[in-house]
């Protein structure tokens, strides 16, 4: 059989624990037999990050900027417990995802993998709902304080040039609690651009919601920047593709989302995205079926699974057990990256392969072969049997061939 050729490499970021084991199996069984795979390989496993003083993470992110497409395996973010588990660590290295996101100035889009045998809790959701959460500022970079006596709080901005702007926040007659929030024009704009880029790549409608009737200036600024970006840079492309950009108030959006069929991207401010992404994920079923794409304002995309390294399964694997760890989100990270590479490089065969890989994976589930985490989620009456990861991947490979 002739393997599918690639022209430009994609950036491959390897990771840790059980997902690193799955990574190798996915490549060996599902990709290398069919694709003449070209990657620039970066080992983001914890020990490799430690050995390079975390330079490898920075190098990987810069490679993603240069090549435009990356696929990433889940990685350990060290905490106190990990410092004991790995005594050779010279530092409590920062989250690789945080480092990469900062370098790409990107927004993470989380989307569930949906299949007929597992119905979302919201019965009318037929297609995935992708959540885009702004990952900078607001409550997450706020300052808070409590005060005890009657008095007045003011908000003052001191410009570097010496200008000053002051507002009265409130005069209170007793103990009170206060918070100061901010966001940056550049960050909101980068968020908006990433959202429009991703909507175009997915050919899906983009919704954005905030509360500009109450926060007229603050949320109004988000609304204004989104509209400005849309009008100046993206409207023509949206109209060509027949997709829409739609702004509505957050409370109206919630009601519409619940009644919708799904199949769109929902952009949200930091706190709204934090809450809604967990709600939508829970309603669709399983963390193991959640994919994530980091999109930068210039259209660079890094594909990954939303879940972590599945540590509990890894320790059973080390004891020689066969685990039933679900590889779907990691497979879809690979298929997403290959499809994007194919689109950018004008390689329809590579795009087709990514689609076939997804179809074979979904067909395997539809045939009732699945990892054990999914068994409790299937519709009553659907016949399914639990497979270990290797059996499941072999079943996909057989269908793909
Ligand atoms: P996790 O790896 O997502 O796993 C939590 C639990 O969810 C697992 O123990 C398992 O439940 C279930 N699960 C998650 N993915 C699964 C899959 N593919 N198949 C089957 N079950 C799955 O989260 P964690 O245990 O909190 O974190 C482990 C490590 O991952 C940490 O070191 C953390 O820093 C890292 N992490 C990395 C990323 C990333 O790189 N993007 C994201 C999150 C966490 P059962 O054990 O009940 O089967
Ligand atoms: Mg949350």
Coordinates of C-alpha atoms and ligand atoms in Angstrom, one line a residue:
X1 CA 0.0 0.0 0.0
X2 CA 1.2 3.5 -0.9
X3 CA 1.6 5.8 2.1
X4 CA 0.2 9.3 2.1
X5 CA 2.9 11.9 1.6
X6 CA 3.3 15.0 3.7
X7 CA 5.2 18.1 2.6
X8 CA 5.6 20.2 5.8
X9 CA 6.2 18.6 9.1
X10 CA 3.9 19.1 12.1
X11 CA 5.1 19.7 15.6
X12 CA 4.9 16.6 17.8
X13 CA 4.9 17.2 21.5
X14 CA 5.3 14.0 23.4
X15 CA 4.1 13.8 27.1
X16 CA 3.8 11.7 30.2
X17 CA 2.5 8.6 31.8
X18 CA -0.5 6.7 30.4
X19 CA -1.1 9.1 27.6
X20 CA 2.5 8.7 26.5
X21 CA 2.0 5.0 26.3
X22 CA -1.2 5.6 24.2
X23 CA 0.7 8.1 22.0
X24 CA 3.1 5.4 20.9
X25 CA 0.4 2.9 20.3
X26 CA -1.7 5.4 18.2
X27 CA 1.3 6.2 16.0
X28 CA 2.3 2.6 15.5
X29 CA -1.2 1.2 14.8
X30 CA -3.2 4.1 13.3
X31 CA -0.8 6.5 11.6
X32 CA 2.6 5.1 10.6
X33 CA 1.1 2.3 8.5
X34 CA -0.8 4.8 6.4
X35 CA 1.1 8.1 6.4
X36 CA 4.6 8.9 5.6
X37 CA 4.6 10.9 8.8
X38 CA 6.8 14.0 9.0
X39 CA 7.1 15.6 12.4
X40 CA 9.5 17.9 14.3
X41 CA 9.6 15.9 17.6
X42 CA 9.8 17.6 21.0
X43 CA 9.8 15.5 24.1
X44 CA 7.8 17.4 26.7
X45 CA 7.9 14.5 29.2
X46 CA 8.6 15.8 32.7
X47 CA 12.2 14.5 32.8
X48 CA 13.1 16.0 29.4
X49 CA 11.7 19.3 30.5
X50 CA 13.8 19.0 33.7
X51 CA 16.9 18.1 31.8
X52 CA 16.6 21.1 29.5
X53 CA 15.6 23.6 32.1
X54 CA 12.2 23.7 30.4
X55 CA 13.8 25.1 27.3
X56 CA 12.2 22.3 25.3
X57 CA 8.7 23.6 26.0
X58 CA 9.7 27.1 24.7
X59 CA 11.4 25.5 21.6
X60 CA 8.3 23.4 20.9
X61 CA 6.0 26.4 21.2
X62 CA 8.2 28.4 18.8
X63 CA 8.3 25.5 16.4
X64 CA 4.4 25.5 16.4
X65 CA 4.5 29.2 15.5
X66 CA 6.9 28.5 12.7
X67 CA 5.1 25.4 11.3
X68 CA 1.5 26.4 12.1
X69 CA 0.3 23.0 13.3
X70 CA 1.1 21.0 16.4
X71 CA -0.2 17.9 18.3
X72 CA 0.4 17.6 22.0
X73 CA 0.3 14.7 24.4
X74 CA -0.9 15.3 28.0
X75 CA 1.9 16.3 30.4
X76 CA 2.5 16.3 34.1
X77 CA 2.3 19.8 35.8
X78 CA 4.5 19.2 38.8
X79 CA 3.2 19.9 42.3
X80 CA 4.6 19.1 45.7
X81 CA 3.7 15.5 45.5
X82 CA 5.4 15.1 42.1
X83 CA 8.6 16.7 43.5
X84 CA 8.7 13.8 46.0
X85 CA 7.8 11.3 43.3
X86 CA 10.6 12.6 41.0
X87 CA 13.5 13.6 43.3
X88 CA 15.7 14.5 40.3
X89 CA 13.5 17.5 39.6
X90 CA 15.5 20.7 40.0
X91 CA 12.5 23.0 40.0
X92 CA 8.7 22.8 40.1
X93 CA 8.4 23.5 36.4
X94 CA 5.4 25.5 35.3
X95 CA 2.5 24.0 33.3
X96 CA 3.6 23.4 29.7
X97 CA 0.1 24.3 28.5
X98 CA 0.5 27.7 30.2
X99 CA 3.9 28.3 28.7
X100 CA 2.7 27.3 25.2
X101 CA -0.5 29.4 25.5
X102 CA 1.5 32.5 26.5
X103 CA 3.9 32.1 23.5
X104 CA 1.1 31.4 21.0
X105 CA -1.1 34.1 22.7
X106 CA -3.8 31.5 22.1
X107 CA -7.3 30.6 23.1
X108 CA -8.3 27.0 23.9
X109 CA -11.4 25.6 22.2
X110 CA -12.9 22.6 23.9
X111 CA -15.2 20.3 21.9
X112 CA -16.8 16.9 22.7
X113 CA -16.7 13.9 20.4
X114 CA -20.3 12.9 19.9
X115 CA -21.7 9.5 18.9
X116 CA -25.3 8.2 18.5
X117 CA -24.9 5.6 21.3
X118 CA -24.1 8.2 23.9
X119 CA -26.8 10.9 24.0
X120 CA -26.1 14.1 25.8
X121 CA -28.2 14.9 28.8
X122 CA -29.7 17.7 26.8
X123 CA -31.7 15.5 24.3
X124 CA -31.9 18.1 21.5
X125 CA -28.1 18.5 21.3
X126 CA -27.3 16.7 18.1
X127 CA -23.9 18.2 17.3
X128 CA -21.0 19.3 19.4
X129 CA -20.9 22.6 21.1
X130 CA -17.4 24.1 21.2
X131 CA -16.6 26.4 24.1
X132 CA -13.9 29.1 23.7
X133 CA -12.9 30.6 27.0
X134 CA -10.9 33.8 27.2
X135 CA -8.0 32.9 29.4
X136 CA -6.8 36.3 30.6
X137 CA -7.8 38.7 33.3
X138 CA -11.2 39.7 34.9
X139 CA -11.7 37.9 38.2
X140 CA -8.6 35.7 37.6
X141 CA -6.3 38.7 37.9
X142 CA -8.3 40.8 40.3
X143 CA -7.4 42.3 43.7
X144 CA -9.9 42.1 46.6
X145 CA -10.2 43.6 50.0
X146 CA -12.6 43.9 52.9
X147 CA -13.1 47.1 54.9
X148 CA -14.6 47.6 58.3
X149 CA -15.9 51.1 58.7
X150 CA -18.1 53.5 56.7
X151 CA -16.3 55.3 53.9
X152 CA -15.8 55.6 50.2
X153 CA -13.7 53.6 47.7
X154 CA -12.4 55.1 44.5
X155 CA -10.8 53.7 41.4
X156 CA -7.8 55.6 40.1
X157 CA -5.7 55.0 37.0
X158 CA -2.3 56.8 36.9
X159 CA -1.0 57.1 33.3
X160 CA 2.7 56.9 32.6
X161 CA 2.5 60.4 31.1
X162 CA 1.1 61.7 34.4
X163 CA -2.6 61.9 33.6
X164 CA -5.0 60.6 36.1
X165 CA -8.6 59.3 36.0
X166 CA -10.6 58.6 39.1
X167 CA -14.1 57.2 39.7
X168 CA -16.1 56.8 42.9
X169 CA -16.9 53.1 43.3
X170 CA -19.3 53.4 46.2
X171 CA -19.8 55.0 49.6
X172 CA -20.8 52.5 52.2
X173 CA -22.3 52.8 55.7
X174 CA -20.5 49.8 57.2
X175 CA -18.2 46.8 56.6
X176 CA -17.9 46.0 52.9
X177 CA -16.0 43.9 50.3
X178 CA -14.3 45.2 47.2
X179 CA -12.7 44.0 44.0
X180 CA -10.7 45.6 41.2
X181 CA -10.6 43.9 37.8
X182 CA -9.1 44.6 34.5
X183 CA -8.5 43.3 31.0
X184 CA -6.3 44.4 28.2
X185 CA -7.3 45.6 24.8
X186 CA -4.6 43.4 23.1
X187 CA -5.8 40.3 25.0
X188 CA -9.4 40.8 24.1
X189 CA -8.5 41.4 20.4
X190 CA -6.3 38.3 20.3
X191 CA -9.2 36.3 21.8
X192 CA -11.6 37.7 19.2
X193 CA -9.2 36.9 16.3
X194 CA -8.6 33.3 17.5
X195 CA -12.4 32.8 17.7
X196 CA -13.0 34.1 14.2
X197 CA -10.1 32.1 12.8
X198 CA -11.4 28.9 14.4
X199 CA -15.0 29.5 13.2
X200 CA -13.6 29.8 9.7
X201 CA -11.5 26.7 10.0
X202 CA -14.5 24.7 11.4
X203 CA -17.0 26.4 9.1
X204 CA -19.3 26.9 12.1
X205 CA -21.2 29.8 13.4
X206 CA -19.6 31.8 16.2
X207 CA -21.6 33.1 19.2
X208 CA -20.3 35.5 21.7
X209 CA -22.1 36.5 24.8
X210 CA -21.5 39.0 27.7
X211 CA -23.5 41.3 29.8
X212 CA -23.0 44.7 28.2
X213 CA -26.4 46.0 29.4
X214 CA -25.1 46.0 32.9
X215 CA -21.3 46.3 32.5
X216 CA -21.8 48.9 29.8
X217 CA -18.1 49.9 29.6
X218 CA -16.4 46.7 30.6
X219 CA -18.4 44.1 28.7
X220 CA -19.2 46.8 26.1
X221 CA -15.5 46.9 25.3
X222 CA -15.5 43.2 24.6
X223 CA -18.5 43.5 22.4
X224 CA -17.1 46.5 20.5
X225 CA -13.7 44.8 19.8
X226 CA -15.4 41.6 18.6
X227 CA -17.6 43.7 16.2
X228 CA -14.7 45.7 15.0
X229 CA -12.6 42.6 14.2
X230 CA -15.5 41.0 12.5
X231 CA -16.3 44.0 10.3
X232 CA -12.8 44.8 9.3
X233 CA -11.2 41.4 8.9
X234 CA -13.7 38.5 8.9
X235 CA -17.1 39.4 7.6
X236 CA -16.3 38.7 3.9
X237 CA -14.9 35.2 4.7
X238 CA -17.9 34.4 6.9
X239 CA -20.4 35.4 4.2
X240 CA -18.5 33.3 1.6
X241 CA -18.7 30.3 3.9
X242 CA -22.4 31.0 4.8
X243 CA -21.6 31.1 8.5
X244 CA -22.7 33.9 11.0
X245 CA -21.3 35.8 13.9
X246 CA -23.9 36.4 16.5
X247 CA -23.7 38.5 19.7
X248 CA -26.3 38.1 22.4
X249 CA -26.6 38.7 26.2
X250 CA -25.2 35.9 28.3
X251 CA -28.6 35.1 29.8
X252 CA -30.3 35.0 26.4
X253 CA -27.4 32.8 25.2
X254 CA -27.8 30.3 27.9
X255 CA -31.5 29.8 27.1
X256 CA -30.8 29.5 23.4
X257 CA -27.9 27.1 23.9
X258 CA -30.1 24.7 25.9
X259 CA -32.8 24.8 23.2
X260 CA -30.4 24.5 20.3
X261 CA -29.3 21.5 18.2
X262 CA -25.6 22.4 18.8
X263 CA -23.0 22.6 16.1
X264 CA -21.6 26.1 16.8
X265 CA -18.7 27.8 18.7
X266 CA -19.6 29.7 21.9
X267 CA -17.1 32.3 22.9
X268 CA -17.2 33.4 26.5
X269 CA -15.4 35.7 29.0
X270 CA -13.0 34.1 31.4
X271 CA -15.5 33.3 34.3
X272 CA -18.4 32.5 32.0
X273 CA -16.2 30.1 30.1
X274 CA -14.9 28.4 33.2
X275 CA -18.5 27.6 34.4
X276 CA -20.0 26.9 31.0
X277 CA -17.2 24.6 29.8
X278 CA -17.7 22.3 32.7
X279 CA -21.5 22.3 32.3
X280 CA -21.3 21.5 28.6
X281 CA -18.6 18.8 29.1
X282 CA -20.7 17.1 31.8
X283 CA -23.8 17.2 29.7
X284 CA -22.0 15.6 26.8
X285 CA -20.7 12.8 28.9
X286 CA -17.1 12.2 29.5
X287 CA -13.8 14.0 30.0
X288 CA -12.1 11.2 28.0
X289 CA -14.2 12.3 25.0
X290 CA -13.2 16.0 25.1
X291 CA -10.7 17.4 22.7
X292 CA -9.0 20.8 22.9
X293 CA -7.4 23.0 20.3
X294 CA -5.3 26.0 21.1
X295 CA -5.7 28.6 18.4
X296 CA -3.5 31.7 18.1
X297 CA -4.7 35.0 16.5
X298 CA -2.5 34.2 13.4
X299 CA -4.2 30.8 12.9
X300 CA -1.6 28.5 14.4
X301 CA -3.3 25.4 15.9
X302 CA -2.2 23.0 18.6
X303 CA -4.4 20.0 19.1
X304 CA -4.6 17.9 22.3
X305 CA -6.9 15.9 24.6
X306 CA -8.6 17.8 27.4
X307 CA -7.8 15.2 30.0
X308 CA -4.6 14.7 31.9
X309 CA -2.0 11.9 31.9
X310 CA -4.4 9.4 33.6
X311 CA -2.0 8.6 36.4
X312 CA -4.1 6.0 38.1
X313 CA -4.2 3.9 35.0
X314 CA -0.4 4.3 34.4
X315 CA 0.5 2.8 37.8
X316 CA -1.7 -0.2 37.0
X317 CA 0.1 -0.4 33.6
X318 CA 3.5 -0.3 35.3
X319 CA 2.4 -3.4 37.3
X320 CA 1.8 -5.2 34.0
X321 CA -2.0 -4.8 33.9
X322 CA -3.7 -4.1 30.6
X323 CA -5.7 -0.9 31.1
X324 CA -8.8 0.3 29.4
X325 CA -7.8 3.9 29.0
X326 CA -9.8 5.8 26.4
X327 CA -7.6 7.0 23.5
X328 CA -10.4 8.8 21.6
X329 CA -9.4 12.4 22.5
X330 CA -5.8 11.7 21.7
X331 CA -6.7 10.1 18.4
X332 CA -8.8 13.1 17.5
X333 CA -5.9 15.4 18.4
X334 CA -3.8 13.6 15.8
X335 CA -6.6 13.5 13.2
X336 CA -7.3 17.2 13.8
X337 CA -3.6 18.1 13.3
X338 CA -3.3 16.0 10.2
X339 CA -6.4 17.5 8.6
X340 CA -5.2 21.0 9.4
X341 CA -1.8 20.2 7.9
X342 CA -3.4 18.8 4.8
X343 CA -5.6 21.9 4.4
X344 CA -2.7 24.3 4.8
X345 CA -0.5 22.4 2.4
X346 CA -3.2 21.6 -0.1
X347 CA -3.0 17.8 0.4
X348 CA -6.6 16.4 0.1
X349 CA -5.4 12.9 0.7
X350 CA -4.1 13.9 4.1
X351 CA -7.3 15.6 5.0
X352 CA -9.2 12.5 3.8
X353 CA -7.0 10.3 6.0
X354 CA -7.8 12.5 9.1
X355 CA -11.5 12.1 8.3
X356 CA -11.2 8.4 7.7
X357 CA -9.4 8.0 11.0
X358 CA -12.2 9.7 12.9
X359 CA -14.8 7.7 11.0
X360 CA -13.1 4.4 11.8
X361 CA -12.9 5.4 15.5
X362 CA -16.5 6.3 15.6
X363 CA -17.5 3.2 13.7
X364 CA -15.7 1.0 16.2
X365 CA -17.7 2.6 19.0
X366 CA -20.9 2.3 17.0
X367 CA -20.1 -1.5 16.6
X368 CA -20.1 -1.7 20.4
X369 CA -16.4 -2.0 21.0
X370 CA -15.3 0.6 23.5
X371 CA -13.2 1.3 26.6
X372 CA -14.8 0.6 29.9
X373 CA -15.3 4.3 30.9
X374 CA -17.9 4.6 28.2
X375 CA -20.0 1.5 29.1
X376 CA -22.1 3.2 31.8
X377 CA -22.9 6.1 29.4
X378 CA -24.4 4.2 26.5
X379 CA -28.2 4.3 25.8
X380 CA -30.2 1.5 27.3
X381 CA -30.5 -1.5 24.9
X382 CA -27.3 -0.6 23.1
X383 CA -25.0 -3.7 23.0
X384 CA -21.5 -2.9 24.0
X385 CA -18.5 -4.7 25.4
X386 CA -15.5 -3.3 27.2
X387 CA -12.1 -3.6 25.5
X388 CA -8.7 -2.7 26.8
X389 CA -6.8 0.1 25.0
X390 CA -4.9 -2.2 22.8
X391 CA -7.9 -4.2 21.7
X392 CA -9.8 -1.0 21.0
X393 CA -7.0 0.5 18.9
X394 CA -6.6 -2.8 17.0
X395 CA -10.4 -2.7 16.2
X396 CA -10.0 0.8 14.9
X397 CA -6.9 -0.2 12.8
X398 CA -8.9 -3.1 11.3
X399 CA -11.7 -0.7 10.2
X400 CA -9.2 1.9 8.9
X401 CA -7.3 -0.6 6.8
Ligands
LIG1 P1 -6.7 13.0 34.4 O1 -5.4 12.5 34.0 O2 -7.6 13.6 33.4 O3 -7.5 11.7 35.1 C1 -8.5 11.9 36.1 C2 -9.4 10.6 36.0 O4 -10.4 10.8 34.9 C3 -8.7 9.3 35.7 O5 -8.1 8.8 36.9 C4 -9.8 8.5 35.1 O6 -10.7 8.0 36.1 C5 -10.5 9.5 34.2 N1 -9.9 9.7 32.9 C6 -9.4 10.8 32.4 N2 -9.0 10.6 31.1 C7 -9.3 9.3 30.8 C8 -9.2 8.5 29.7 N3 -8.6 8.9 28.6 N4 -9.7 7.2 29.7 C9 -10.3 6.7 30.8 N5 -10.4 7.4 32.0 C10 -10.0 8.7 32.0 O7 -6.5 14.0 35.7 P2 -5.6 14.0 37.0 O8 -5.5 12.5 37.4 O9 -6.1 15.0 37.8 O10 -4.2 14.4 36.5 C11 -3.1 13.6 36.1 C12 -1.9 14.4 35.6 O11 -2.3 15.0 34.4 C13 -1.5 15.5 36.5 O12 -0.1 15.4 36.7 C14 -1.8 16.8 35.8 O13 -0.8 17.8 36.0 C15 -1.9 16.4 34.4 N6 -2.8 17.1 33.5 C16 -2.4 17.5 32.3 C17 -3.2 18.1 31.4 C18 -2.7 18.5 30.0 O14 -1.5 18.2 29.7 N7 -3.5 19.1 29.2 C19 -4.5 18.4 31.8 C20 -5.0 18.0 33.0 C21 -4.1 17.3 33.9 P3 -10.6 6.5 36.7 O15 -9.2 6.5 37.4 O16 -11.7 6.6 37.7 O17 -10.7 5.5 35.7
LIG2 MG1 -14.0 25.1 35.7

